[in-house]
Coordinates of C-alpha atoms in Angstrom, one line a residue:
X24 CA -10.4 -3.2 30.4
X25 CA -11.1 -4.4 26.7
X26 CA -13.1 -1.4 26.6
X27 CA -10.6 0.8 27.6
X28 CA -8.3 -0.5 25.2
X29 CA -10.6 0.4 22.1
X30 CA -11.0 4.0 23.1
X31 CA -7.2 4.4 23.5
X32 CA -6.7 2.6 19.9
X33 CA -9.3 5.2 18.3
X34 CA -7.9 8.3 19.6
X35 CA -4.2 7.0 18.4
X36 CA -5.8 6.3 15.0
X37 CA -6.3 8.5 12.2
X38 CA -7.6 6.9 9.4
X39 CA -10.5 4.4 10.7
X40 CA -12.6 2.4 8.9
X41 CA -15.8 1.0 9.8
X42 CA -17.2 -2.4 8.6
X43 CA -20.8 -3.6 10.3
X44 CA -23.7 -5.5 9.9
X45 CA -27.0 -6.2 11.1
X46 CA -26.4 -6.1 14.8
X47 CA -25.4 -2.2 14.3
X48 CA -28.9 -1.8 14.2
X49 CA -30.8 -4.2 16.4
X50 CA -30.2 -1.7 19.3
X51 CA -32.7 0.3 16.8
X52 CA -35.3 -2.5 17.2
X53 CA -34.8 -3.7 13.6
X54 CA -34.0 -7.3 14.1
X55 CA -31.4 -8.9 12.4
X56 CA -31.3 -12.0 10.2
X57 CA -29.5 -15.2 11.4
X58 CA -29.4 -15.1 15.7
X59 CA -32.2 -17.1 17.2
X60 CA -34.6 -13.6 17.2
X61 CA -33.8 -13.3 12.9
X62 CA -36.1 -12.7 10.7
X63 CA -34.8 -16.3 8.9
X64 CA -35.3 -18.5 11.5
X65 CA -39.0 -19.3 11.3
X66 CA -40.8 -20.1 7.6
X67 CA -42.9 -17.6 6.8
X68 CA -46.8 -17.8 6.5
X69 CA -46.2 -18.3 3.0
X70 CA -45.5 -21.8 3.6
X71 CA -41.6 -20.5 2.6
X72 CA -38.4 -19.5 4.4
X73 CA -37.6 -16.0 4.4
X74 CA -34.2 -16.5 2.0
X75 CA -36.2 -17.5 -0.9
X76 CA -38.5 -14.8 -1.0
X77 CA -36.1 -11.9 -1.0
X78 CA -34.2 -13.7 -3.7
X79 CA -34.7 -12.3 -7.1
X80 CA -36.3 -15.4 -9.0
X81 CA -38.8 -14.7 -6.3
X82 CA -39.2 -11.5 -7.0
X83 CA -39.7 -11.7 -10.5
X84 CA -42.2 -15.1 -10.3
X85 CA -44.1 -13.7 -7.1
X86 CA -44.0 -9.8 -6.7
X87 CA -47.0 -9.7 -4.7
X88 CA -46.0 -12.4 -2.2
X89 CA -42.2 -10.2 -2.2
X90 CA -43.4 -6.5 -1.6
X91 CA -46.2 -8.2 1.1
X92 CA -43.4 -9.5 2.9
X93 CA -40.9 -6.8 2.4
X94 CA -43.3 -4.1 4.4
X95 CA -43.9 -6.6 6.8
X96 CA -40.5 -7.5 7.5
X97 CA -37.8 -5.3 6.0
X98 CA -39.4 -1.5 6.1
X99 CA -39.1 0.1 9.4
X100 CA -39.7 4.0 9.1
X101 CA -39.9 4.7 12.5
X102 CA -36.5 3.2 13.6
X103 CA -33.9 5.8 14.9
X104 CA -30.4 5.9 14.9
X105 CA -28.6 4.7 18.2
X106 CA -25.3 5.1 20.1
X107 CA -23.1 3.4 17.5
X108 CA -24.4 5.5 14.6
X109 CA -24.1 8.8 16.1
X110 CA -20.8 8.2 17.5
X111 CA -19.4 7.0 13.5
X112 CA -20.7 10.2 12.2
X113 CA -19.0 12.3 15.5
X114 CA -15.8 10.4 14.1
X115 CA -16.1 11.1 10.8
X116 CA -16.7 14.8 11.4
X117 CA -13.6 14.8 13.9
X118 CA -11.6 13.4 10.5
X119 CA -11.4 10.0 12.1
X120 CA -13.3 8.0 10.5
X121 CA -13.0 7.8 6.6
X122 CA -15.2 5.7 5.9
X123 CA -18.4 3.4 6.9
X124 CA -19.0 0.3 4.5
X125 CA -22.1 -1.4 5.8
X126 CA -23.9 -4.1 5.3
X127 CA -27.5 -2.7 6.2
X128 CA -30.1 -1.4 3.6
X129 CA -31.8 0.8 6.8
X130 CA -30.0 4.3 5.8
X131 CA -29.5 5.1 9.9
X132 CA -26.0 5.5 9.5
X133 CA -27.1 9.0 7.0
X134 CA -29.9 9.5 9.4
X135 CA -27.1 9.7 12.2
X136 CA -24.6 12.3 10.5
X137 CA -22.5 10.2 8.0
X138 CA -21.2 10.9 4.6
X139 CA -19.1 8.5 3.6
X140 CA -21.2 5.4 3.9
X141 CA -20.7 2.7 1.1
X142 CA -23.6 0.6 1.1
X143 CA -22.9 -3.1 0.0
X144 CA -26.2 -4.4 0.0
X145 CA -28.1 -0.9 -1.3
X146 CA -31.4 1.2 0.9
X147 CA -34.8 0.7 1.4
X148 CA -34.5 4.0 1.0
X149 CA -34.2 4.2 -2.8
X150 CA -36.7 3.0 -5.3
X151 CA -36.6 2.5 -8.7
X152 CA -38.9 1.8 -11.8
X153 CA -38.0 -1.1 -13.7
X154 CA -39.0 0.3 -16.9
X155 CA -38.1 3.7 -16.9
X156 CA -35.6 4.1 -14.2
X157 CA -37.6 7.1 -12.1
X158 CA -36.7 7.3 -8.4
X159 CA -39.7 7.0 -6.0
X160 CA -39.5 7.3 -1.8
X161 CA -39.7 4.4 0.9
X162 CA -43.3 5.7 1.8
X163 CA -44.4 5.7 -1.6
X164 CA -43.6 1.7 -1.9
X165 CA -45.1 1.1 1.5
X166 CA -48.2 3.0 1.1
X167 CA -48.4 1.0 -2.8
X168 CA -51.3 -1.4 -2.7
X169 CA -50.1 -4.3 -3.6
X170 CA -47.2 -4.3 -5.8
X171 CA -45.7 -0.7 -6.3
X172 CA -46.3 0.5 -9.9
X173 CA -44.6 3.5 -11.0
X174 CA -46.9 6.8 -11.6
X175 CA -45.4 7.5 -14.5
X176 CA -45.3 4.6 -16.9
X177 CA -46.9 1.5 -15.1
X178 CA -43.7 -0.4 -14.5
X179 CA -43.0 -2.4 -11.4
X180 CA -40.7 0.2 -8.8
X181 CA -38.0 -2.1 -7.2
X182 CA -36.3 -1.7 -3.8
X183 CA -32.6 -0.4 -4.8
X184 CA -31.5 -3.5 -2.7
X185 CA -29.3 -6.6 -3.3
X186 CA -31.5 -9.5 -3.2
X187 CA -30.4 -13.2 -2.7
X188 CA -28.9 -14.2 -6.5
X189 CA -28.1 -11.1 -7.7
X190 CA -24.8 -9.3 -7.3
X191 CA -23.1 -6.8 -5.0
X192 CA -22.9 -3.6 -7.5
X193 CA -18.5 -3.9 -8.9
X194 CA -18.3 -0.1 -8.1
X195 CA -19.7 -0.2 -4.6
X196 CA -17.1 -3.3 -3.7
X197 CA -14.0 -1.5 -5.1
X198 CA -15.1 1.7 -3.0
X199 CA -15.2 -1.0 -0.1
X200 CA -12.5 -2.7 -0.9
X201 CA -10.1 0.4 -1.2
X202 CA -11.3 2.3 2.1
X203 CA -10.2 -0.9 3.7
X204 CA -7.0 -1.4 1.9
X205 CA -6.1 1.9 3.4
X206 CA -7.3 1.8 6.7
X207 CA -5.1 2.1 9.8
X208 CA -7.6 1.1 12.1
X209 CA -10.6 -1.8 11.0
X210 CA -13.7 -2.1 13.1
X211 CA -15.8 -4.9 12.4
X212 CA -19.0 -4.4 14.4
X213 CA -22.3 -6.3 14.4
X214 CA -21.4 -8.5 11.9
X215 CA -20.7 -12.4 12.0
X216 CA -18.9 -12.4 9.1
X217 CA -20.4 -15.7 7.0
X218 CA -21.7 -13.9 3.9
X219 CA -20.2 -13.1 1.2
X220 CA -18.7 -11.5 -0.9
X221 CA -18.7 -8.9 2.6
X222 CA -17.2 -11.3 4.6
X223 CA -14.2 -11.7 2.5
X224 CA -13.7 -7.7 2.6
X225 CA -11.8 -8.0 5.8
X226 CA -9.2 -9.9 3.4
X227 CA -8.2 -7.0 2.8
X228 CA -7.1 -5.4 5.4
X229 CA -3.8 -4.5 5.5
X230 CA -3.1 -1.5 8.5
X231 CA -2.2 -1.8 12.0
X232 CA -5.0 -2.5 14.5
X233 CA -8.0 -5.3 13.5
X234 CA -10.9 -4.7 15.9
X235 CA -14.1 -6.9 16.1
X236 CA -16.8 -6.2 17.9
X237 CA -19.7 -8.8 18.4
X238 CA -22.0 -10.8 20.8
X239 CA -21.2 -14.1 19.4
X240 CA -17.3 -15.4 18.1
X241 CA -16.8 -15.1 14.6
X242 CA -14.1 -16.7 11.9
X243 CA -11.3 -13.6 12.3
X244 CA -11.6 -13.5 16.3
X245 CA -8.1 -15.2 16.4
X246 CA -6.7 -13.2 14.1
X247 CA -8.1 -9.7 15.4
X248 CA -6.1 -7.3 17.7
X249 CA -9.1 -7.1 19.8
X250 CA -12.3 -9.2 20.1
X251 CA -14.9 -7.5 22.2
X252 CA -17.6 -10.0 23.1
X253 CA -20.4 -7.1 23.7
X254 CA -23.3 -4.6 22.7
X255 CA -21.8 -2.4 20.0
X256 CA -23.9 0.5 21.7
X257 CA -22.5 0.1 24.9
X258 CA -19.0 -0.2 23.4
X259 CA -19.1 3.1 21.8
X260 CA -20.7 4.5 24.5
X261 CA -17.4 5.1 25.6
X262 CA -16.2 7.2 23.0
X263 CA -18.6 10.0 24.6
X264 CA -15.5 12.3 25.5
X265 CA -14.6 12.3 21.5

């Protein structure tokens, strides 16, 4: 019934905006970060918890023990877009959705058809000398022996990502921040809303229907139009006839 309810809110919206996290992508088999399966549950073999190694003091003190753990843990090239994905970037084409502000560095959304996806938290999928600012691909930092150095002047290539202690880029968050201000519609999918700044984006919300779709409660279920307590590919599953 629930169900039913979000497929007749979509096709009465027109300007929809789409706000998700990790569990967009566990359907993808890339697992997320804070359920009981997340990658930041367990310390690491590095005698560490996963936080403090993808935060940047790490980075800078320990690149080698960083980059070994990224490819291990954050890089999945194989991974392939699933129902929620490809039915955003049906949306979007259909001139529903205007925009997908996401909270995962996997670039499936792209892979799926999207255009207009703000990412908060950046893409494995860009790479970037530290010294001389040239791009470089996913493959080349997870084929890199050791730490990545860049082929043409020796510096270290960084992961266009937003690590633990450093900042969500001011430019990305005003995109974010204005889609949502603007939105008629809000989905919040695969998200559980604790970290911030993205979890204070829904703040901003000011249009008519607040959707929320997620396996576990979160802080805005009560104030939410709709709470769906289920798969988010099995929820868009039934925009099939869009």
């Amino acid at each position: 019934m629930r169900n039913k309810e979000f497929v007749k809110i979509v096709e009465e919206s027109e300007n929809i905006v789409f706000f998700g996290g990790a569990g967009v992508s566990t359907e993808s088999g890339i697992p997320d970060f804070r359920s009981e399966a997340g990658i930041y549950k367990a310390w690491t073999e590095y005698g560490r918890p996963s936080e403090e190694i993808i935060c940047r003091p790490f980075f800078d003190r320990k690149p080698e023990i960083f980059f070994d753990y990224y490819r291990n843990n954050l890089l999945y090239p194989d991974a392939k877009p699933n129902e929620a994905h490809y039915a955003l970037a049906r949306l979007e084409r259909q001139g529903k959705v205007k925009a997908i502000v996401t909270q995962n560095i996997d670039g499936l959304h792209q892979s799926a058809g999207s255009k207009n996806v703000i990412e908060l938290h950046g893409s494995v999928l860009r790479n970037y000398c530290m010294k001389c600012g040239a791009s470089h691909s996913m493959e080349y930092v997870r084929q890199a022996m050791g730490v990545p150095l860049c082929e043409n002047c020796g510096g270290i290539v960084k992961p266009d990502i937003v690590l633990y202690q450093e900042e969500v880029k001011s430019d990305v968050l005003d995109r974010a921040i204005k889609a949502i201000k603007e939105a008629e519609t809000l989905i919040v999918g695969g998200t559980s809303l604790v970290v911030y700044p993205a979890a204070g984006l829904v703040e901003h919300f000011q249009g008519k229907n607040l959707i929320l779709i997620n396996k576990s409660q979160t802080q805005y279920d009560e104030r939410a139009d709709l709470v769906i307590h289920d798969s988010i590919g099995e929820v868009f599953a039934g925009l099939e006839e869009f």
